[in-house]
Short mmCIF file of C-alpha atoms in Angstrom, two decimals:
data_model
loop_
_atom_site.label_atom_id
_atom_site.label_comp_id
_atom_site.label_asym_id
_atom_site.label_seq_id
_atom_site.Cartn_x
_atom_site.Cartn_y
_atom_site.Cartn_z
CA MET J 1 -111.63 221.64 -122.39
CA THR J 2 -115.16 220.21 -122.51
CA ARG J 3 -116.97 217.80 -124.78
CA VAL J 4 -120.10 219.73 -125.77
CA LEU J 5 -123.32 218.45 -127.31
CA VAL J 6 -124.65 221.02 -129.78
CA THR J 7 -128.30 220.53 -130.70
CA GLY J 8 -129.46 222.02 -133.99
CA ALA J 9 -125.81 221.77 -135.03
CA ALA J 10 -126.52 221.66 -138.77
CA GLY J 11 -128.68 224.79 -138.68
CA PHE J 12 -127.74 228.37 -139.49
CA ILE J 13 -126.61 229.44 -136.02
CA GLY J 14 -125.70 225.94 -134.87
CA GLY J 15 -123.07 225.49 -137.57
CA HIS J 16 -121.35 228.73 -136.58
CA VAL J 17 -121.49 227.69 -132.92
CA VAL J 18 -119.79 224.38 -133.72
CA ASP J 19 -117.01 226.27 -135.54
CA ALA J 20 -116.51 228.65 -132.60
CA LEU J 21 -116.46 225.86 -130.00
CA LEU J 22 -113.86 223.91 -131.96
CA ALA J 23 -111.75 227.05 -132.38
CA ALA J 24 -111.90 227.52 -128.59
CA GLY J 25 -110.51 224.01 -128.08
CA HIS J 26 -113.69 222.14 -127.17
CA GLU J 27 -114.72 218.75 -128.51
CA VAL J 28 -118.17 218.67 -130.11
CA THR J 29 -120.94 216.11 -130.53
CA ALA J 30 -123.40 217.36 -133.16
CA LEU J 31 -127.12 216.52 -133.18
CA ASP J 32 -129.77 217.76 -135.62
CA ALA J 33 -133.29 216.62 -136.49
CA GLY J 34 -133.07 217.81 -140.09
CA HIS J 35 -136.42 219.57 -139.68
CA PRO J 36 -137.83 220.84 -143.01
CA ALA J 37 -138.39 224.31 -141.52
CA ALA J 38 -134.59 224.64 -141.41
CA HIS J 39 -133.48 222.24 -144.14
CA ARG J 40 -135.04 222.04 -147.59
CA GLY J 41 -133.09 218.93 -148.43
CA THR J 42 -130.97 216.42 -146.59
CA PRO J 43 -128.99 218.13 -143.82
CA PRO J 44 -125.20 217.93 -144.06
CA ALA J 45 -123.52 214.78 -142.82
CA THR J 46 -120.79 216.79 -141.12
CA VAL J 47 -120.36 220.30 -139.72
CA ALA J 48 -116.79 221.62 -139.55
CA GLY J 49 -115.65 218.01 -139.84
CA VAL J 50 -117.87 216.81 -136.97
CA PRO J 51 -120.30 214.00 -137.89
CA VAL J 52 -123.94 215.02 -137.42
CA ARG J 53 -126.21 212.56 -135.64
CA THR J 54 -129.70 212.78 -137.10
CA ALA J 55 -132.28 212.52 -134.33
CA ASP J 56 -135.31 214.33 -132.94
CA LEU J 57 -134.91 215.66 -129.40
CA ARG J 58 -138.22 214.03 -128.54
CA ASP J 59 -136.50 210.65 -128.95
CA ALA J 60 -135.25 210.04 -125.42
CA ALA J 61 -133.07 207.07 -126.36
CA ALA J 62 -131.28 209.03 -129.10
CA VAL J 63 -130.71 211.97 -126.76
CA ARG J 64 -129.41 209.68 -124.03
CA ASP J 65 -126.94 208.16 -126.49
CA ALA J 66 -125.80 211.59 -127.71
CA LEU J 67 -125.07 212.70 -124.13
CA THR J 68 -122.51 209.94 -123.57
CA GLY J 69 -119.25 211.51 -122.44
CA VAL J 70 -120.64 215.03 -122.67
CA GLY J 71 -119.92 217.72 -120.06
CA ALA J 72 -122.22 220.49 -121.32
CA VAL J 73 -125.01 221.16 -123.82
CA VAL J 74 -125.37 224.14 -126.15
CA HIS J 75 -129.03 223.96 -127.13
CA GLN J 76 -129.69 225.67 -130.48
CA ALA J 77 -132.42 223.38 -131.85
CA ALA J 78 -135.78 225.09 -132.36
CA MET J 79 -138.40 226.05 -134.89
CA VAL J 80 -138.03 229.80 -135.35
CA GLY J 81 -139.97 232.75 -136.77
CA LEU J 82 -143.68 233.46 -136.92
CA GLY J 83 -144.42 230.43 -139.09
CA VAL J 84 -147.24 230.11 -141.61
CA ASP J 85 -150.38 230.03 -139.47
CA LEU J 86 -151.78 228.48 -136.30
CA ASP J 87 -151.58 225.02 -137.84
CA ASP J 88 -147.89 225.31 -136.95
CA LEU J 89 -148.69 225.61 -133.24
CA PRO J 90 -148.42 221.90 -132.26
CA GLU J 91 -145.12 221.53 -134.10
CA TYR J 92 -143.65 224.63 -132.44
CA VAL J 93 -144.63 223.34 -129.00
CA GLY J 94 -143.48 219.81 -129.79
CA CYS J 95 -140.08 220.78 -131.17
CA ASN J 96 -139.26 223.66 -128.88
CA ASP J 97 -140.85 222.73 -125.56
CA LEU J 98 -141.32 218.97 -125.47
CA GLY J 99 -137.93 218.55 -127.15
CA THR J 100 -136.32 220.75 -124.50
CA ALA J 101 -138.10 218.86 -121.71
CA VAL J 102 -136.82 215.50 -122.98
CA LEU J 103 -133.31 216.91 -123.32
CA LEU J 104 -133.34 218.28 -119.76
CA ALA J 105 -134.65 215.02 -118.33
CA GLN J 106 -131.91 213.05 -120.05
CA MET J 107 -129.27 215.56 -118.95
CA ALA J 108 -130.40 215.07 -115.35
CA ARG J 109 -130.11 211.28 -115.73
CA ALA J 110 -126.66 211.57 -117.32
CA GLY J 111 -125.35 213.99 -114.69
CA VAL J 112 -124.81 216.80 -117.22
CA ARG J 113 -125.41 220.06 -115.34
CA ARG J 114 -124.33 222.83 -117.75
CA MET J 115 -126.41 224.30 -120.56
CA VAL J 116 -126.32 227.30 -122.86
CA LEU J 117 -129.82 227.91 -124.23
CA ALA J 118 -130.57 229.76 -127.46
CA SER J 119 -133.43 232.00 -126.38
CA SER J 120 -134.74 235.12 -128.13
CA MET J 121 -135.62 238.75 -127.63
CA VAL J 122 -139.19 237.81 -128.64
CA VAL J 123 -139.85 236.85 -125.01
CA TYR J 124 -140.13 240.58 -124.21
CA GLY J 125 -142.98 241.26 -126.63
CA GLU J 126 -142.92 244.99 -127.16
CA GLY J 127 -139.73 246.70 -126.08
CA GLY J 128 -139.38 249.40 -123.46
CA TYR J 129 -141.21 252.72 -123.66
CA ALA J 130 -141.47 255.89 -121.62
CA CYS J 131 -144.26 258.47 -121.40
CA ALA J 132 -143.38 262.08 -120.63
CA ASP J 133 -146.08 262.15 -117.91
CA HIS J 134 -146.27 258.54 -116.71
CA GLY J 135 -142.65 257.39 -116.96
CA PRO J 136 -141.83 253.81 -118.01
CA VAL J 137 -144.88 252.03 -119.44
CA ARG J 138 -145.67 248.81 -121.29
CA PRO J 139 -148.32 249.43 -123.98
CA PRO J 140 -150.92 246.77 -124.74
CA PRO J 141 -150.85 244.89 -128.06
CA ARG J 142 -151.48 247.19 -131.00
CA ARG J 143 -155.03 247.16 -132.37
CA THR J 144 -155.67 245.90 -135.89
CA ALA J 145 -157.78 249.00 -136.64
CA ASP J 146 -154.85 251.27 -135.74
CA LEU J 147 -152.43 249.27 -137.85
CA ALA J 148 -154.79 249.27 -140.83
CA ALA J 149 -155.04 253.06 -140.52
CA GLY J 150 -151.25 253.40 -140.52
CA ARG J 151 -150.99 254.19 -136.81
CA PHE J 152 -148.06 251.96 -136.00
CA GLU J 153 -146.57 253.56 -132.89
CA PRO J 154 -147.95 252.35 -129.54
CA ALA J 155 -149.50 255.03 -127.32
CA CYS J 156 -149.37 255.47 -123.57
CA PRO J 157 -152.00 253.22 -121.95
CA GLY J 158 -152.67 255.96 -119.38
CA CYS J 159 -153.04 259.08 -121.50
CA ALA J 160 -152.72 257.96 -125.16
CA ALA J 161 -149.72 260.28 -125.63
CA PRO J 162 -146.84 259.33 -127.95
CA LEU J 163 -144.13 257.20 -126.35
CA THR J 164 -140.35 257.24 -126.51
CA PRO J 165 -138.75 253.81 -127.11
CA THR J 166 -136.19 252.77 -124.47
CA LEU J 167 -133.86 249.83 -123.88
CA VAL J 168 -135.07 246.66 -122.21
CA ASP J 169 -132.90 244.67 -119.84
CA GLU J 170 -133.08 241.07 -118.75
CA ASP J 171 -135.19 241.80 -115.68
CA ASP J 172 -137.98 243.55 -117.61
CA ARG J 173 -141.40 241.97 -117.83
CA LEU J 174 -141.71 239.10 -120.31
CA GLU J 175 -144.80 239.22 -122.51
CA PRO J 176 -144.58 236.95 -125.57
CA ARG J 177 -146.97 237.91 -128.39
CA SER J 178 -146.61 235.03 -130.83
CA VAL J 179 -146.62 231.24 -130.72
CA TYR J 180 -142.87 231.16 -131.30
CA ALA J 181 -142.31 233.69 -128.51
CA ALA J 182 -144.48 231.67 -126.11
CA THR J 183 -142.43 228.54 -126.79
CA LYS J 184 -139.16 230.36 -126.20
CA LEU J 185 -140.36 231.64 -122.84
CA ALA J 186 -141.53 228.13 -121.98
CA GLN J 187 -138.02 226.87 -122.79
CA GLU J 188 -136.56 229.42 -120.38
CA ASN J 189 -139.02 228.43 -117.65
CA LEU J 190 -138.29 224.73 -118.12
CA CYS J 191 -134.55 225.38 -117.94
CA ALA J 192 -134.91 227.55 -114.83
CA ALA J 193 -136.92 224.82 -113.08
CA TRP J 194 -134.36 222.20 -114.13
CA ALA J 195 -131.45 224.30 -112.85
CA GLU J 196 -133.19 224.75 -109.50
CA ALA J 197 -134.03 221.06 -109.16
CA CYS J 198 -130.60 219.66 -110.00
CA ALA J 199 -128.23 222.52 -109.11
CA GLY J 200 -127.61 223.09 -112.79
CA THR J 201 -126.20 226.03 -114.71
CA VAL J 202 -128.14 227.66 -117.57
CA ALA J 203 -127.17 230.74 -119.55
CA ALA J 204 -130.18 231.74 -121.67
CA LEU J 205 -128.94 233.89 -124.55
CA ARG J 206 -131.71 236.15 -125.82
CA TYR J 207 -130.63 236.61 -129.41
CA HIS J 208 -131.72 239.72 -131.22
CA ASN J 209 -132.05 239.75 -135.04
CA VAL J 210 -129.33 237.35 -136.14
CA TYR J 211 -127.99 237.56 -139.69
CA GLY J 212 -124.95 236.36 -141.59
CA PRO J 213 -123.62 233.76 -144.03
CA GLY J 214 -125.65 230.57 -144.26
CA MET J 215 -129.05 232.05 -143.40
CA PRO J 216 -131.91 230.01 -144.90
CA ARG J 217 -133.59 231.66 -147.85
CA ASP J 218 -137.13 231.82 -149.19
CA THR J 219 -139.01 230.08 -146.38
CA PRO J 220 -141.75 231.38 -144.05
CA TYR J 221 -139.25 230.82 -141.22
CA SER J 222 -136.41 232.92 -142.71
CA GLY J 223 -135.23 236.09 -141.02
CA VAL J 224 -136.16 239.43 -142.54
CA ALA J 225 -132.59 240.14 -143.70
CA ALA J 226 -132.57 236.92 -145.73
CA ILE J 227 -136.02 237.69 -147.16
CA PHE J 228 -134.74 241.09 -148.32
CA ARG J 229 -131.64 239.42 -149.79
CA SER J 230 -133.70 236.92 -151.75
CA ALA J 231 -135.89 239.66 -153.21
CA LEU J 232 -132.87 241.67 -154.33
CA ALA J 233 -131.22 238.58 -155.85
CA ALA J 234 -134.37 238.11 -157.94
CA GLY J 235 -134.27 241.76 -159.06
CA ARG J 236 -137.23 242.75 -156.90
CA ALA J 237 -137.47 245.59 -154.43
CA PRO J 238 -137.44 244.41 -150.81
CA ARG J 239 -140.91 244.86 -149.34
CA VAL J 240 -140.82 246.67 -146.01
CA PHE J 241 -143.87 246.29 -143.75
CA GLU J 242 -145.51 249.12 -141.81
CA ASP J 243 -143.57 252.35 -142.47
CA GLY J 244 -140.11 250.82 -142.06
CA GLY J 245 -139.54 252.61 -138.77
CA GLN J 246 -139.59 249.49 -136.58
CA ARG J 247 -136.41 249.47 -134.46
CA ARG J 248 -134.40 246.28 -133.99
CA ASP J 249 -130.85 245.26 -133.15
CA PHE J 250 -129.16 243.18 -135.87
CA VAL J 251 -126.34 241.04 -134.53
CA HIS J 252 -123.92 239.08 -136.71
CA VAL J 253 -123.97 235.29 -136.41
CA GLY J 254 -120.22 235.24 -135.74
CA ASP J 255 -120.82 237.39 -132.67
CA VAL J 256 -123.66 235.11 -131.59
CA ALA J 257 -121.39 232.08 -131.86
CA ASN J 258 -118.75 233.83 -129.74
CA ALA J 259 -121.41 234.68 -127.15
CA ASN J 260 -122.14 230.96 -126.80
CA VAL J 261 -118.47 230.20 -126.18
CA ALA J 262 -118.28 232.99 -123.59
CA ALA J 263 -121.44 231.77 -121.84
CA LEU J 264 -120.12 228.22 -121.68
CA ALA J 265 -116.87 229.44 -120.11
CA ALA J 266 -118.61 231.64 -117.54
CA GLY J 267 -120.58 228.81 -115.92
CA ARG J 268 -122.52 230.98 -113.47
CA PRO J 269 -124.62 228.74 -111.14
CA GLY J 270 -128.40 228.66 -111.61
CA PHE J 271 -130.42 230.26 -114.40
CA ARG J 272 -129.33 233.58 -115.87
CA ALA J 273 -130.55 235.40 -119.00
CA TYR J 274 -128.43 237.59 -121.27
CA ASN J 275 -129.24 239.85 -124.19
CA VAL J 276 -127.06 239.10 -127.20
CA ALA J 277 -127.13 242.23 -129.33
CA SER J 278 -124.84 244.54 -131.23
CA GLY J 279 -125.74 247.55 -129.10
CA SER J 280 -126.29 249.59 -132.28
CA PRO J 281 -130.02 249.50 -133.11
CA THR J 282 -131.38 250.33 -136.55
CA THR J 283 -134.70 250.29 -138.38
CA ILE J 284 -136.08 247.64 -140.68
CA GLY J 285 -136.27 250.22 -143.44
CA ALA J 286 -132.59 251.09 -143.00
CA VAL J 287 -131.63 247.41 -143.20
CA ALA J 288 -133.47 247.03 -146.50
CA ALA J 289 -131.88 250.22 -147.84
CA THR J 290 -128.38 249.07 -146.84
CA LEU J 291 -128.82 245.74 -148.60
CA ALA J 292 -130.27 247.42 -151.70
CA ARG J 293 -127.33 249.82 -151.95
CA ALA J 294 -124.78 247.06 -151.42
CA THR J 295 -126.24 244.94 -154.22
CA GLY J 296 -127.11 247.79 -156.59
CA GLY J 297 -130.70 246.60 -156.47
CA PRO J 298 -133.97 248.52 -156.49
CA PRO J 299 -134.73 250.65 -153.44
CA PRO J 300 -137.09 249.24 -150.79
CA GLU J 301 -140.85 249.43 -151.24
CA VAL J 302 -142.57 250.52 -148.03
CA THR J 303 -145.93 248.74 -148.18
CA GLY J 304 -147.83 249.65 -145.02
CA GLU J 305 -148.65 245.95 -144.60
CA PHE J 306 -148.50 244.44 -141.13
CA ARG J 307 -148.53 241.04 -139.46
CA ALA J 308 -150.43 239.95 -136.39
CA GLY J 309 -147.99 239.29 -133.56
CA ASP J 310 -145.34 241.73 -134.76
CA VAL J 311 -144.14 244.34 -132.28
CA ARG J 312 -143.07 247.88 -133.09
CA HIS J 313 -139.76 248.37 -131.31
CA VAL J 314 -137.60 246.01 -129.29
CA VAL J 315 -134.05 247.05 -128.50
CA ALA J 316 -132.16 245.76 -125.50
CA SER J 317 -129.16 246.61 -123.37
CA PRO J 318 -126.14 244.32 -123.87
CA ALA J 319 -124.58 245.51 -120.59
CA ARG J 320 -125.11 242.31 -118.57
CA ALA J 321 -123.44 240.10 -121.18
CA ALA J 322 -120.48 242.48 -121.25
CA ALA J 323 -120.16 242.60 -117.46
CA GLU J 324 -120.73 238.92 -116.64
CA LEU J 325 -119.66 237.03 -119.77
CA GLY J 326 -117.07 239.44 -121.13
CA PHE J 327 -118.99 239.39 -124.42
CA ARG J 328 -119.21 242.42 -126.69
CA ALA J 329 -120.29 242.23 -130.30
CA ALA J 330 -117.43 243.00 -132.69
CA VAL J 331 -119.34 243.49 -135.95
CA GLU J 332 -121.03 246.87 -136.45
CA PRO J 333 -124.38 246.35 -138.23
CA GLY J 334 -123.68 248.71 -141.14
CA THR J 335 -120.46 246.88 -141.97
CA GLY J 336 -121.91 243.45 -141.30
CA LEU J 337 -125.05 243.98 -143.36
CA THR J 338 -123.04 245.34 -146.29
CA GLY J 339 -120.96 242.17 -146.26
CA PHE J 340 -124.05 240.03 -145.82
CA ALA J 341 -125.51 241.49 -149.03
CA THR J 342 -123.29 239.17 -151.08
CA ALA J 343 -122.67 236.38 -148.57
CA PRO J 344 -123.81 232.85 -149.46
CA LEU J 345 -127.21 231.76 -148.16
CA ARG J 346 -128.48 228.30 -147.33
CA PRO J 347 -130.42 226.84 -150.28
#
């Protein structure tokens, strides 16, 4: 088996990845910056019994030291979510893109040629759509005036007719519509260039909406499922933006961890992207309702509010990951979200 460096090892997904790698027989070196966007207090000293080295990926000497004896890297470290405002932009780029660049440079020096990258479905921007007259189309960003008037569904750019949402696959156009999304696409591009230059192997796992035990709570960077959970725990109705009809694919963190193990084992040469999804899409409103029922809390409040940079629907095909990695999600979202309703969260 392989000694694997896991970056972001003390984070929500990273901790589950460490567990899964150890269960698969790998040795693990754990690295985490302890960034306040992911950790309110001091990050744990160990994860699954593995000591956590505290270092920023932008510290080349620390990264070089962490790569000693390593055969592969599973790169989970990143600032996630839409953030607070554009003041976050330099930190997103610094952590996600400069940090990745330093890591790749040190991997090249150390002769480490295998990486699994935690990417995201946000690189697609809006999901896939079809018009009855014009076939597959990609609508432009939604206009603020339409959103304010409650017109949330994108229209055909050719005839303004209603569109039917469709699945996206890994070869669809990439069109990030937020700072976070732009940094994730930049990570993919950096990794692809690195793989080409040094005959490396990169599996970029485009996570969909990840949820599960240990999600961070009550921060601007938390996932929507955790935000709903926190509201219900406080006796408040979860607040659902737009009309609640936004379609997403919620995938359990245990499945995501197993996808990382499968991607590491596959070792396909060059750069290759994979959707990591449950294959059973749902709506944001349905997620809130499921959590409310499971906790006996108040029903969701549909607010009509909206956020700049949000997309309406993004649901992807998991077929490539099944065919090439042998990965299929095991946790059905209805069952997983019901269990998540009472699962422990990260303070």
